[in-house]
Each structure stands twice: as C-alpha cells, then as structure tokens.
Amino acid sequence: MKTFKTHGAQRGIALLTVLLFLMLLSALAVGMMYMSTTDTQINANFRAEQTAYFAARAGLEEVRDRMRSASANSLNASLPTGAPGSGASSVLYVINQGTDSTTVQPWNASNKYFDTELCHEGTSLYTGTVPTADQPCTTAPSGTWYTSTTTALPLFSSTSAAIPYKWARLTLKVNSSNQNHYVDSSKTASSLVCYTGQYEQILTASSCASQWTASNPVYMITALAVTKDGGRKMLQGEVSLQPGGLFNYGLFATSSGCSAISLTGSVSTDSYTTAGGGTYSSTQTNTGGDVAAVGNISAGGNAASIGGSVGSVSFQGAAGSCTPGNPGASYAYTGSTGDIVTNTSNVVEQIPTQSTPTPEIPTGPTGGANVSGTQTLSPGKYGDISLNAATLTLKAGTYYVNSISTGGNAKIVLQGAVTIYLEGDGPSSSASPLDIEGNGQINAAGPPSNLLIEYAGTNGITISGTPTPALALYAPNAPVSLKGGGNGGIYGAIVGQTVSNNGNVSFHFDRNLRNQFPDASYFTLLGFRELYY
Amino acid sequence: MTRPLSLRAHRGFSLLELLVAIALLMTIMAAAVLISTQLMRTNNNVTNNVDMVQQGRQFMDQISSDLHMAGFPSYRLFNESGSGTSSSSYAGSATTQSGLLTATSTSMSFEGDVDNSGNVSVVYLELCNSSSTATTCTAPSSTTACPCTLRRGTVYKSVGGTPAYYTELSGVMNITPFIFTDYDGNQLSIPASPITNVRGVRVELQVQSTHKDIASGNYSVVTLDSETRLANY
C-alpha cells in the first residue's frame, strides 16, 4: 500500500506542474485576446455610429427625392398640406422594415423604434407639458394622426442587407418645430412656415405662393437608423423648393449677340408687384422695370425710358457700339443719354450668368382638337387655339397646346393658375406658336403669375400691348416681338432669345414673379442636424 | 520477487538524474519567464496603444459630430425681419451657411448649435507646439516642434471672446492635420478661400504614445483618419 502511495505522489507532481504551466499560458493568451478585442471594439463602436449616421441620411434622402413629382415612386401626391395634427395625411411615415424581427411602428410608444422626437416639434398632437428637447418622448398621440408607406430603396430593401434606417417622417414645418430655434419667436408657435429662396417666413396669407414675398412650404424630414450592433442616429432636415429664377428681370434675352434686346421706339418700362394682392395702380414705381440680356442691349431712338436697371452678362465696363463677335460693349444706345429715365436704380451693370432651364421640348402636334368659339376648357391637350371676338375660359391646370392666336375682341379668362406649354406645329413648321393681337383682353383681371406660358421652340412670338395681356412668358429660344400701338401695355415678365419692339410699348414688370414658379426638379436642404438624447 | 523490485523503486534519484531534472526544469522555467516577460511588455504596449486609439477615436467622433452640426441653425431658417434674428441666434452669416469661420492646416473654427441646447456655440480647434502652455498656443512650424497638442474650446456666440480651452489629444506628430475639400472632394489650398467653397473636412492625425515601447525603445505611433462632409451649406 505504501509503495503505491509514493508512486502516485511522484506522478501527481508532474501533472500539477503541467497544469500550472498550462494555466499560466492560458491566462496570458486570454489576456492578450481580451486586449485586442477591446481594440477592435473601439473601432466597431465607431463604425456602428457611422453606419447609423449614413443609414439615417439615406432615409432622409430617399424621402427628399420621392417628394419630387418627377421621381419614381413619387410621394408628391401625398405631401402633407396641413400642420401635424390636422388629420391623418399631416404626418407621413416611410417604413423600412428589412428583415428586422421587430415590426417597425414609430407611432407606437411601446415599439423599439418609437418616434421619440415628434413631441418636441410644437404640434397640436401633444397638449400639456412635453419633455424638454434633450429628453425622448414617451407617449404617442391619440386618434388618427398619421399615414404610412414603405421604402422604395431598390437595393436589398427586404433582405438582411437592407440599409438599417427604420423610418423617415415627413411633416410640414411650423414656427416651433425646433423648440430651441423658432423661425420668429414673436409669432404664433403653430403657424406654418414658408421659404422665399433666401430665408424662412411665417405663413400669414392663404398659401405660401400668395405671401407678400412669394415662397414655398417648408417640410421637415426626420429619420431614425438603428444598426444590428447597436448604433443609433436620428437626423432631421428641412427642405423646400427654390424659386425657379425664371423671371429675375422684366425683359430678358438669352442671345449673346448684338441687339439681343432692342428698344428703339417710344418704349417705357416700370414695375409693380402683385405680392399681397397689390395692383398696378397701387404699387407702380419707375424703378425695378429691369432689362437684361446675355449679350448686347440696344436702347435709344425715340425716347426710350427704362424705369429700372440695365444689365448684361457680358458687359465689359463701358457703354458703346456693339461689334460683331464682341457684344461686350453691351449697352449701346443710338440716342442721347437723356433718352433714359434718370433714377438711382438706372445703371448699366454686369449681371451674373443667368440660369435659363430649357422648357419641355416640343414633340410635335399635340393631336388635340382645334378651338375657336366661346367655351370653357379643362386642362388637357388641344390643337390650334384661334380666337376672334370669342371668349375662352380656362380652368386652373396645365395645358398642352399647338399654338394660340388672338385678334379682334378675343378674351381669355382664367379661373385660376394656368400653365400652357406651347408645343408648336412640330420642328419643321415655321408657324408662330403665340400671336396676341387685336383689342381683346388676355388675363386682364388676374395677376401675371396665373398665366405661365412656356415654349422651347425657335419660331417667332408676337405680343401686342393693346389687349393689355398679363402673362409670364418663358421662351428662351424664340425671338419675341413686342408691339405697342395704344394705351395699356404688357404686364408680367418676358424671357426670349431676343426681344425687340415696334414702338410704343409700355412694359410693366411684376416683381413678384421673381419668387414664383419654383424649380420643382429638387427640394433644397435648408438645414440639417443630428438629434442627441 | 516483489520485494527487491519494490526496494529498487524506493531507491531515490541518482545525482545525475537530479542534475538532468534540474537542468531541464531551469530551461523550461527560463523560457516561461522570458515568454511571460515578453507578453507583459506587449500587453503594456497594447494597453498604451489602445488608450491612444481610444482617445484619438473619441476626438474624431467629437469633431465629426461637431462638424455635422456646423452651420445649424443657418440664417435662412429665421424670418428675416422677425424677432430673435440677431446674428448670435444663427450660425454663420447671410452668405456663409456652412458656419465655418476659419480654416488653416493647423486650426479651424466654426459655429453651430453643436449640443442642441438652443445656443449657437463657436468651436475652436488648434494644434499647439510642444512649448505652448495652458494660456498660449503657437502653431508648430516643423515636425521637430512636436509632439504637439490639439486643443478645443467653445464659447457661446452671444457671449463671444476667448473660449476656455481643453486639451483633446496630446502627442500629435504631424503638423498639418486639417485638410479642406470642395464640392467634388478635391483638396483646397490653405487658407481655403473663399471659405464658402469648403464642403468637407478631413482630419489626419499621427499620434505618438506617451510611453516608450520597452522592447524596441521607440515610441509607437498610430495614424487616425476621418472625413466629414459639412451638412449645412
């Protein structure tokens, strides 16, 4: 027995020694692994946060893109029209479920992805005391207050590789949407907000477009992203359409040659504004009737009086004669300087390059029926509209028309804002797409912004001042000929390839057109922030 | 028969056997001590590096989220003629929406409501050479003036003046950590002018450990890199 004990003890020492060494080495190895894991984790946290940031950004950008009417899967028809709390369509959620096992329900306070920001946005959905901006919301509004739709991101949208943004919310902005930064702290917190192209303002008129300075609604997009490894970011952006910049000047010519604008008769320009319901008689001024061109402006002759500034993109600093290939001496006048009405704003200046987007390219005749007698039309496609002693009433909307010609006592009456795309009779035809003459009345009662006419072709356009048309004509490729011959004048703004006159034209620029007709091609991001709490 | 065998087993080790055993044990022990010393050194270095990376990453995180908030809220988010539109209530100006004020290769400053507190802060970041003190900061002219320190200071725009600075990162070895890029991501020359051209900020740092690597006797250096696109412009 003793023998066996001794034997066993000796073998035990060897086992213990081996075990001891093994433990020592294991501990060191585990320690090393732990250290390198910490190192990896620091980077993993950073990566998760970055992934969440860009995922939330992706959600925000998806909504910003889909707000456009021209976008695929457009949300344009379901854009909110009232402040949050004014019905189910006032809050729109875009849900990106992916393969997340938790159903994404930002409207449900017990959901993992609850919208913890909405209570901070000054809406009537929350009454009483709400958490401060650094504390998440804990309760959901009651009643029917939201609608939801699903993401349209093309890649991986319903797979585990889906971009991990969970939802994006679209609402209109109100004065107190950012409770720390009111748009105007002296105004009602729940007022809607518009954007003029330079700054935001409180909506006081019936719509942003009819504000004193015409503007567009401001929308808020809020997006939440949560990654699988715990990164979480909530981002918020404010977006709005920009003014299209179609009509920065009363008369503008896109030609870079000599006499792009030729005002050589008894021509006069002045300005007024229809902003805030203004009329010509109440707001007329002998300034602001600005005339500009890419190339040369020739004014003079028999007492041209320009009540505004004269500017050219290629102006070189001195007035003089225009020579071929050098329109830079851009403001040539053949009369004496006394021909120009002298006032402080009447200066010859260089203007920045103007953006002149191309209107819809004519694709040929519209195939619609011709129109000639007294009648009321609904938006749609029509052939040639020729009026003589007839009254044509147009309902609000968009029209595609081959050509319009008026004579005699023809009238065009508008029942709202009308946009007319002149298609012309096809590229091979030389017929004028627009010829307004006679003694009729074209939109005589309404503001020029109610009648936007766009034409992409190159055939000549004639407008006579006698029927006192009020219109905004955008035809950057067509020569425009203005005719005078009586009282009244032409109201609105005109963009042509060249603009010339046959004398006796009095032109009245509606300055409010500068901010109207937003560029609907994209929503500008006005402000952007991360939300922390 | 069994007794002699058993006696023989109880006879003990011979001197030679003992010597061989001790020599073997010594060799193994020596190897183990060597390895464990090496491991501890490595552990020490790795800990230092982890600290360094941690601090650097934290700084990168901070600057990245600061820059995302730069320029918010901008001038255009306020009613032009409304109340509360004094210049201290918005970041930047009517013409500079990004909020970026100065941009050089060793310093930058920008405005924004970086903490969502409702107050617009002015954030200053500066690289100071090794002879700078708590109150003075001189930008390094060459790498020999480093290790340099990066310090950050904020002050409310409505208050203005010199901010209180805090050291964010020490041991910075490169002297041009700030790089500014334009809309297309191209690097802009310094000083970036006009500053409205700046759309992105790249920060590149070479950070040196505060402790020497015991094994090599050198200071180890890690390189950190981050790029942030300005969200407001």
Coordinates of C-alpha atoms in Angstrom, one line a residue, chain B residues 49-144:
Chain B
N49 CA -1.9 51.9 -27.9
V50 CA -5.5 51.1 -27.0
D51 CA -5.6 54.2 -24.8
M52 CA -4.1 56.2 -27.6
V53 CA -6.5 54.9 -30.2
Q54 CA -9.4 55.3 -27.8
Q55 CA -8.5 59.0 -27.2
G56 CA -7.9 59.6 -30.8
R57 CA -11.2 58.0 -31.8
Q58 CA -13.1 59.9 -29.2
F59 CA -11.6 63.1 -30.6
M60 CA -12.5 62.0 -34.1
D61 CA -16.1 61.2 -33.0
Q62 CA -16.4 64.6 -31.4
I63 CA -15.1 66.6 -34.3
S64 CA -17.3 64.6 -36.7
S65 CA -20.5 65.3 -34.8
D66 CA -19.5 68.9 -34.2
L67 CA -19.0 69.4 -37.9
H68 CA -22.3 67.7 -38.7
M69 CA -23.9 70.4 -36.6
A70 CA -21.8 73.3 -38.0
G71 CA -23.9 75.9 -39.6
F72 CA -27.1 74.8 -37.8
P73 CA -29.3 76.8 -37.5
S74 CA -28.4 78.9 -40.5
Y75 CA -29.6 82.4 -41.3
R76 CA -32.2 81.1 -43.7
L77 CA -34.1 79.3 -41.0
F78 CA -35.3 82.6 -39.5
N79 CA -37.7 85.2 -40.5
E80 CA -35.6 87.9 -42.0
S81 CA -37.4 90.7 -40.3
G82 CA -38.7 88.7 -37.3
S83 CA -37.6 89.0 -33.7
G84 CA -34.9 86.8 -32.4
T85 CA -32.9 87.1 -35.6
S86 CA -29.8 88.8 -34.1
S87 CA -26.6 87.5 -35.6
S88 CA -25.9 85.4 -32.4
S89 CA -29.1 83.4 -32.9
Y90 CA -27.9 81.8 -36.1
A91 CA -24.7 80.1 -37.2
G92 CA -22.6 81.7 -40.0
S93 CA -23.9 84.7 -41.8
A94 CA -26.4 85.5 -44.5
T95 CA -23.8 84.5 -47.1
T96 CA -21.8 81.8 -45.3
Q97 CA -24.2 79.0 -44.5
S98 CA -21.7 76.3 -43.5
G99 CA -20.8 78.1 -40.3
L100 CA -17.1 77.6 -41.0
L101 CA -15.2 80.7 -39.9
T102 CA -11.5 80.0 -40.3
A103 CA -9.7 77.1 -42.0
T104 CA -6.0 76.6 -41.9
S105 CA -3.9 73.4 -41.8
T106 CA -3.3 73.8 -38.0
S107 CA -6.5 75.4 -36.8
M108 CA -10.2 75.8 -37.6
S109 CA -13.2 77.4 -36.1
F110 CA -16.9 77.1 -36.9
E111 CA -20.3 78.0 -35.5
G112 CA -23.3 75.8 -34.8
D113 CA -25.7 74.6 -32.1
V114 CA -23.3 71.7 -31.5
D115 CA -25.0 70.5 -28.4
N116 CA -28.7 71.1 -29.4
S117 CA -29.0 73.4 -26.5
G118 CA -30.6 76.3 -28.4
N119 CA -27.4 78.3 -28.1
V120 CA -25.1 78.8 -31.0
S121 CA -21.5 77.9 -30.0
V122 CA -18.3 78.9 -31.6
V123 CA -15.9 76.0 -31.7
Y124 CA -12.2 76.5 -31.9
L125 CA -9.7 73.7 -32.7
E126 CA -6.0 74.4 -32.6
L127 CA -2.7 72.5 -32.9
C128 CA -0.1 73.8 -30.4
N129 CA 3.6 73.1 -30.4
S130 CA 5.5 71.5 -27.6
S131 CA 6.5 74.8 -25.9
S132 CA 2.9 76.0 -25.8
T133 CA 1.4 76.5 -22.3
A134 CA -2.1 76.4 -21.0
T135 CA -2.6 80.1 -22.0
T136 CA -0.5 80.3 -25.1
C137 CA -0.7 78.3 -28.3
T138 CA 1.8 78.5 -31.1
A139 CA 1.3 76.5 -34.2
P140 CA 4.2 74.2 -35.0
S141 CA 6.3 75.2 -37.9
S142 CA 8.1 71.9 -38.4
T143 CA 7.8 68.4 -37.0
T144 CA 10.7 69.0 -34.6

